[in-house]
Coordinates of C-alpha atoms and ligand atoms in Angstrom, one line a residue:
M12 CA -7.8 -14.4 -19.2
Y13 CA -4.4 -14.7 -17.5
L14 CA -2.9 -11.8 -15.6
D15 CA 0.6 -12.3 -14.2
F16 CA 2.2 -9.7 -11.9
W17 CA 5.1 -10.1 -9.5
T18 CA 2.7 -10.0 -6.6
I19 CA -0.4 -11.8 -7.9
I20 CA -1.2 -14.3 -10.6
L21 CA -4.8 -14.4 -11.8
D22 CA -5.4 -17.4 -14.0
F23 CA -9.1 -17.2 -14.7
N24 CA -8.8 -20.0 -17.4
N25 CA -7.9 -22.6 -14.8
N26 CA -9.3 -20.8 -11.7
N27 CA -5.9 -20.7 -10.2
F28 CA -5.2 -17.6 -8.0
R29 CA -1.9 -17.1 -6.3
V30 CA -0.2 -14.3 -4.3
L31 CA 3.5 -13.7 -3.5
D32 CA 4.2 -14.3 0.1
Q33 CA 5.8 -11.0 1.0
K34 CA 6.7 -12.2 4.5
L35 CA 9.6 -14.3 3.0
L36 CA 11.0 -11.4 1.0
P37 CA 13.7 -10.4 0.2
F38 CA 15.1 -13.9 0.6
K39 CA 12.6 -16.2 -1.0
E40 CA 9.9 -15.9 -3.7
V41 CA 7.1 -18.3 -2.8
Y42 CA 3.5 -18.1 -4.0
I43 CA 0.5 -18.9 -1.8
Q44 CA -2.6 -20.5 -3.5
L45 CA -6.0 -19.0 -2.7
N46 CA -8.8 -21.6 -2.6
N47 CA -11.4 -19.9 -0.4
K48 CA -12.4 -16.8 1.5
D49 CA -10.5 -17.9 4.6
D50 CA -7.2 -18.1 2.6
V51 CA -7.9 -14.6 1.3
Y52 CA -8.8 -13.3 4.8
R53 CA -5.7 -14.8 6.2
V54 CA -3.1 -13.6 3.6
I55 CA -4.4 -10.1 4.1
K56 CA -4.7 -10.1 7.9
D57 CA -1.3 -11.8 8.3
M58 CA 0.3 -9.4 5.8
N59 CA 1.5 -12.0 3.3
V60 CA 0.1 -9.5 0.9
R61 CA -0.1 -5.9 1.9
G62 CA -0.3 -2.3 0.5
A63 CA -3.6 -0.6 0.2
P64 CA -4.3 -1.1 -3.5
L65 CA -3.1 -4.7 -3.6
I66 CA -5.1 -5.9 -0.6
G67 CA -8.2 -4.3 -2.3
I68 CA -7.6 -6.5 -5.4
V69 CA -6.9 -9.6 -3.4
A70 CA -10.2 -9.1 -1.4
L71 CA -12.1 -8.9 -4.8
V72 CA -10.5 -12.2 -5.8
G73 CA -12.0 -13.6 -2.6
I74 CA -15.5 -12.7 -3.9
Y75 CA -14.8 -14.4 -7.2
I76 CA -13.4 -17.6 -5.6
E77 CA -16.5 -18.0 -3.4
L78 CA -18.7 -17.5 -6.5
I79 CA -17.0 -20.2 -8.4
N80 CA -17.0 -22.4 -5.2
K81 CA -20.8 -21.9 -5.2
S82 CA -20.7 -21.1 -1.5
V83 CA -22.7 -17.8 -2.1
K84 CA -26.2 -18.1 -3.3
D85 CA -27.5 -14.5 -3.6
F86 CA -26.8 -10.8 -3.2
E87 CA -27.3 -11.1 0.6
D88 CA -24.5 -13.7 0.8
I89 CA -22.2 -11.5 -1.2
L90 CA -22.8 -8.6 1.3
K91 CA -22.0 -10.9 4.2
L92 CA -18.8 -12.1 2.4
M93 CA -17.8 -8.5 1.8
E94 CA -18.3 -7.7 5.5
Y95 CA -16.1 -10.6 6.4
L96 CA -13.3 -9.8 4.0
Q97 CA -13.2 -6.0 4.7
N98 CA -12.5 -6.7 8.4
S99 CA -9.2 -8.3 7.5
R100 CA -7.4 -4.9 7.4
A101 CA -9.5 -1.9 8.4
T102 CA -7.4 1.2 7.5
A103 CA -6.8 0.9 3.8
V104 CA -9.9 2.3 2.1
N105 CA -9.4 0.6 -1.2
I106 CA -11.2 -2.6 -0.2
F107 CA -14.2 -0.5 0.9
N108 CA -14.2 1.5 -2.3
Y109 CA -13.9 -1.5 -4.6
F110 CA -16.6 -3.3 -2.7
S111 CA -19.0 -0.4 -2.7
E112 CA -18.6 0.1 -6.5
L113 CA -19.1 -3.7 -7.1
K114 CA -22.2 -3.8 -4.9
G115 CA -23.7 -1.0 -7.0
I116 CA -23.2 -3.1 -10.1
L117 CA -24.3 -6.5 -8.7
K118 CA -27.5 -5.2 -7.1
N119 CA -28.9 -4.3 -10.6
N120 CA -28.1 -7.7 -12.1
E121 CA -29.2 -11.4 -12.0
F122 CA -27.2 -13.7 -9.7
D123 CA -26.4 -16.1 -12.6
E124 CA -24.4 -13.2 -14.2
Y125 CA -22.3 -12.5 -11.1
V126 CA -19.3 -14.7 -12.0
Q127 CA -18.8 -13.0 -15.3
I128 CA -19.5 -9.5 -13.8
V129 CA -17.0 -10.0 -10.9
K130 CA -14.4 -11.3 -13.3
N131 CA -14.8 -8.4 -15.6
F132 CA -14.7 -6.0 -12.6
I133 CA -11.4 -7.5 -11.3
V134 CA -9.8 -7.3 -14.7
K135 CA -10.9 -3.7 -15.1
I136 CA -9.6 -2.7 -11.7
V137 CA -6.3 -4.4 -12.2
L138 CA -5.7 -2.7 -15.5
N139 CA -6.9 0.6 -14.2
E140 CA -4.6 0.5 -11.2
K141 CA -1.7 -0.2 -13.4
E142 CA -2.4 2.7 -15.6
K143 CA -3.1 5.0 -12.6
N144 CA 0.4 4.2 -11.3
E145 CA 1.9 5.4 -14.5
K146 CA -0.1 8.6 -14.3
I147 CA 0.9 9.2 -10.7
A148 CA 4.5 8.8 -11.7
K149 CA 4.2 11.4 -14.5
N150 CA 2.3 13.8 -12.3
G151 CA 5.0 13.3 -9.6
L152 CA 7.7 14.1 -12.1
S153 CA 6.1 17.4 -13.2
L154 CA 5.7 18.4 -9.5
I155 CA 9.3 17.5 -8.7
K156 CA 10.5 19.4 -11.8
S157 CA 8.6 22.4 -10.7
I158 CA 10.2 22.3 -7.2
F159 CA 13.7 21.3 -8.2
D160 CA 14.1 23.0 -11.6
N161 CA 17.8 23.7 -11.1
K162 CA 19.0 20.6 -9.4
D163 CA 20.2 17.4 -11.0
K164 CA 20.8 15.3 -7.8
L165 CA 18.0 14.5 -5.4
R166 CA 18.2 12.7 -2.0
I167 CA 14.7 11.3 -1.3
L168 CA 13.5 9.8 1.9
T169 CA 10.7 7.3 1.8
H170 CA 8.8 5.2 4.3
C171 CA 7.2 1.7 4.2
N172 CA 6.7 0.1 0.8
T173 CA 4.7 1.8 -1.9
G174 CA 6.1 0.0 -5.0
S175 CA 5.1 -2.9 -7.2
L176 CA 4.8 -5.0 -4.0
A177 CA 2.0 -2.8 -2.7
T178 CA 0.1 -2.1 -5.9
I179 CA -0.3 -3.4 -9.4
G180 CA 2.4 -2.0 -11.6
L181 CA 5.0 0.6 -10.8
G182 CA 3.8 1.7 -7.4
T183 CA 2.7 5.1 -6.0
A184 CA 5.4 7.0 -4.0
L185 CA 8.0 4.4 -5.0
G186 CA 6.6 4.5 -8.6
I187 CA 7.5 8.2 -8.8
I188 CA 11.0 7.5 -7.4
K189 CA 11.5 4.8 -10.1
Y190 CA 10.2 7.0 -12.8
I191 CA 12.3 10.1 -12.0
K192 CA 15.5 8.1 -12.0
N193 CA 15.5 8.8 -15.8
Y194 CA 15.5 12.6 -15.1
Y195 CA 17.6 13.0 -11.9
D196 CA 20.6 11.4 -10.3
I197 CA 18.8 10.0 -7.3
F198 CA 19.7 8.5 -4.0
V199 CA 17.0 7.1 -1.6
W200 CA 17.0 6.9 2.2
V201 CA 14.9 3.9 3.0
D202 CA 13.2 4.0 6.4
E203 CA 13.4 0.4 7.7
T204 CA 9.7 0.8 8.9
R205 CA 9.4 -1.0 12.1
P206 CA 7.9 -3.3 13.1
Y207 CA 7.2 -5.1 9.9
L208 CA 10.2 -3.8 8.0
Q209 CA 8.5 -3.0 4.7
G210 CA 11.4 -0.6 4.0
S211 CA 14.4 -2.7 4.7
R212 CA 12.9 -5.9 3.2
L213 CA 10.6 -4.7 0.4
T214 CA 11.5 -1.2 -0.7
A215 CA 15.2 -2.1 -0.6
L216 CA 14.5 -5.1 -2.8
E217 CA 12.6 -3.1 -5.4
L218 CA 15.3 -0.4 -5.5
E219 CA 18.0 -3.1 -5.9
R220 CA 16.1 -4.5 -8.9
E221 CA 15.8 -1.0 -10.4
G222 CA 19.5 -0.3 -9.9
I223 CA 18.8 2.8 -7.7
N224 CA 21.3 3.7 -5.1
F225 CA 19.9 3.6 -1.5
S226 CA 20.8 3.2 2.1
I227 CA 18.5 1.8 4.8
I228 CA 18.1 4.0 7.9
S229 CA 16.5 3.3 11.2
D230 CA 13.2 5.1 11.5
N231 CA 14.6 7.4 14.2
A232 CA 17.5 8.6 12.0
A233 CA 15.4 11.0 9.9
A234 CA 15.8 14.1 12.2
F235 CA 19.6 13.7 12.2
L236 CA 19.7 13.4 8.4
M237 CA 17.5 16.4 7.9
S238 CA 19.3 18.5 10.4
N239 CA 22.5 17.8 8.4
N240 CA 20.9 18.8 5.1
M241 CA 21.0 15.3 3.7
V242 CA 17.3 15.1 2.5
D243 CA 15.8 17.1 -0.4
L244 CA 12.3 15.7 -0.2
V245 CA 10.1 13.0 1.4
I246 CA 7.6 11.0 -0.6
V247 CA 5.2 8.5 1.0
G248 CA 2.1 6.7 0.1
A249 CA -1.3 6.5 1.8
D250 CA -3.8 4.0 3.0
R251 CA -6.7 6.5 3.2
V252 CA -6.9 10.2 2.4
A253 CA -9.9 12.3 3.6
L254 CA -11.4 15.0 1.5
N255 CA -9.6 17.7 3.5
G256 CA -6.2 16.0 2.7
D257 CA -5.6 14.3 6.1
V258 CA -3.5 11.2 5.4
A259 CA -3.6 7.8 7.1
N260 CA -0.4 5.9 6.4
K261 CA 2.1 3.6 8.0
I262 CA 3.1 4.4 11.5
G263 CA 6.0 6.9 11.4
T264 CA 4.6 9.0 8.6
L265 CA 3.5 11.7 11.0
N266 CA 7.0 11.9 12.5
L267 CA 8.4 12.6 9.0
A268 CA 5.7 15.2 8.2
L269 CA 6.4 17.1 11.4
L270 CA 10.2 17.0 10.7
C271 CA 9.6 18.2 7.1
Y272 CA 7.5 21.1 8.5
H273 CA 10.3 22.0 10.9
F274 CA 13.1 21.7 8.4
K275 CA 11.1 23.2 5.4
I276 CA 11.5 20.0 3.3
P277 CA 8.8 19.2 0.8
F278 CA 6.5 16.4 2.1
I279 CA 4.7 14.7 -0.8
V280 CA 2.0 12.0 -0.6
A281 CA 1.2 9.9 -3.6
L282 CA -1.9 7.7 -4.1
P283 CA -4.4 6.5 -6.6
E284 CA -8.0 7.9 -6.6
S285 CA -9.0 4.5 -5.0
S286 CA -7.2 5.5 -1.8
I287 CA -9.4 8.6 -1.3
D288 CA -12.3 8.2 1.2
K289 CA -15.0 10.3 -0.3
N290 CA -17.2 9.7 2.7
L291 CA -14.9 11.4 5.2
Q292 CA -14.3 15.1 5.4
S293 CA -11.3 14.6 7.8
L294 CA -9.5 11.8 9.6
S295 CA -9.5 13.6 13.0
S296 CA -11.5 10.8 14.7
F297 CA -10.5 7.9 12.5
K298 CA -9.6 4.7 14.4
V299 CA -6.5 3.0 13.1
E300 CA -5.6 -0.7 13.2
N301 CA -3.8 -2.0 16.3
R302 CA -1.8 -5.1 15.5
D303 CA -0.4 -8.1 17.2
P304 CA 2.1 -7.3 20.0
K305 CA 4.3 -10.1 18.6
E306 CA 5.2 -7.9 15.7
I307 CA 7.1 -5.7 18.2
L308 CA 8.3 -8.4 20.5
T309 CA 9.9 -10.6 17.8
I310 CA 12.0 -10.3 14.7
K311 CA 12.4 -12.8 11.9
C312 CA 15.6 -14.8 11.9
N313 CA 16.1 -17.7 9.6
F314 CA 12.4 -17.5 8.8
K315 CA 11.4 -18.0 12.4
D316 CA 10.1 -15.5 15.0
C317 CA 12.8 -14.8 17.5
Y318 CA 12.0 -12.8 20.7
I319 CA 14.0 -9.7 21.2
T320 CA 12.6 -9.1 24.6
K321 CA 10.4 -10.9 27.2
D322 CA 7.2 -12.3 25.6
Y323 CA 5.0 -11.0 28.4
Y324 CA 6.0 -7.3 28.2
S325 CA 3.2 -5.0 27.4
V326 CA 3.1 -3.7 23.9
Y327 CA 1.1 -1.0 22.0
N328 CA 1.3 -1.5 18.3
P329 CA -0.7 1.0 16.2
S330 CA 0.0 0.2 12.6
F331 CA -0.9 3.6 11.1
D332 CA -0.9 7.3 12.0
I333 CA -2.9 10.3 10.8
T334 CA -1.0 13.2 9.3
P335 CA -3.2 16.3 9.4
S336 CA -3.4 18.1 6.0
K337 CA -1.7 21.1 7.5
Y338 CA 1.6 19.2 7.4
V339 CA 1.1 17.8 3.9
N340 CA 2.6 20.0 1.1
Y341 CA 1.5 18.1 -2.0
I342 CA -0.8 15.3 -2.9
V343 CA -0.1 13.5 -6.2
T344 CA -2.8 11.4 -7.7
D345 CA -3.5 9.9 -11.1
F346 CA -5.7 12.9 -11.8
E347 CA -3.7 15.9 -10.5
V348 CA -1.2 17.5 -8.2
K349 CA -2.9 19.2 -5.3
V350 CA -0.9 21.9 -3.6
L351 CA -2.0 22.0 0.0
N352 CA 0.7 24.0 1.6
K353 CA 3.7 25.5 -0.2
V354 CA 6.9 24.9 1.7
K355 CA 7.8 28.2 3.4
Ligands
MRU12 O1 0.7 -2.2 6.5 P1 1.0 -2.1 5.0 O2 2.3 -2.7 4.6 O3 -0.2 -2.7 4.2 O4 1.0 -0.6 4.8 C1 1.3 0.0 3.6 C2 1.6 1.4 3.7 O5 1.4 2.0 4.7 C3 1.9 2.1 2.4 O6 2.7 3.2 2.6 C4 0.5 2.4 1.8 O7 -0.4 1.3 1.9 C5 0.6 2.8 0.5 S1 0.7 1.4 -0.5 C6 0.7 2.0 -2.1

């Protein structure tokens, strides 16, 4: 079995597993070889790969690699390995959901079948995620048609990167944007998404490849644009959604939701089922990931970290925020379009 995506190459025939180093984009396409659990932990933690669905799949590959490396000997070892890998990035729920499903399967089987079972599981998840993205895109189109039935031009604002670089396939929020280009004349405002710049580096690259017109904006420009009637809708992804519709997503998402609420602009969240946390009713007390101060203190120039201020200044770097469901108008999944709050 050989699965080749832009972001990940899974060559099960030769046990060769590689991920695209997203830190070098949009300038260079270099793949990183994964040989053991520490490689997998590191590429997720350091954000060489990122995006909730994709990191879930890469974590699964970590389990497979250690099985073929014969470093795990029984179900207990697998549990320890899962514990280790899921601590690489704590907010995105996909790793936890995939691991929990896999645990359920492994515990009812013999250890000598694990390699085959895990391989089949990864292939199933990868193909399902790809298909789910297509369904999200179609559901997104029907929602957008129902909101904007008499418009042919749409100005969409998006945050972070939710495309092929964050998923397998088309993407979630960005997948909808790519899909509706066949039905609307679209223009995309791309939030640069400080500090890691998923917008200006990754979303811009995907839009360029799709031939979709866009402009990058600084994250603090959204209010100005909206107050000047320059945004028709906002679509974002999610790293974890609770049963009540609260959304954990890249820091800055809540700002956009509050602005949309004020300016009466539809705020849409798109995600696969695997990003729903079925164990949490709400995210009101959910603790989000705090990241390295260096991400705020430095910026990449010529592939090196350059300090933009003094290296000893205090930094607070929460990587995600929680948008209460009250501010979410629509949630689009591969199953359905949920109307949480109609725009008044
Ligand atoms: O920190 P990242 O780049 O992994 O965060 C990604 C986001 O916040 C995305 O908006 C979200 O994961 C959805 S990815 C389909």
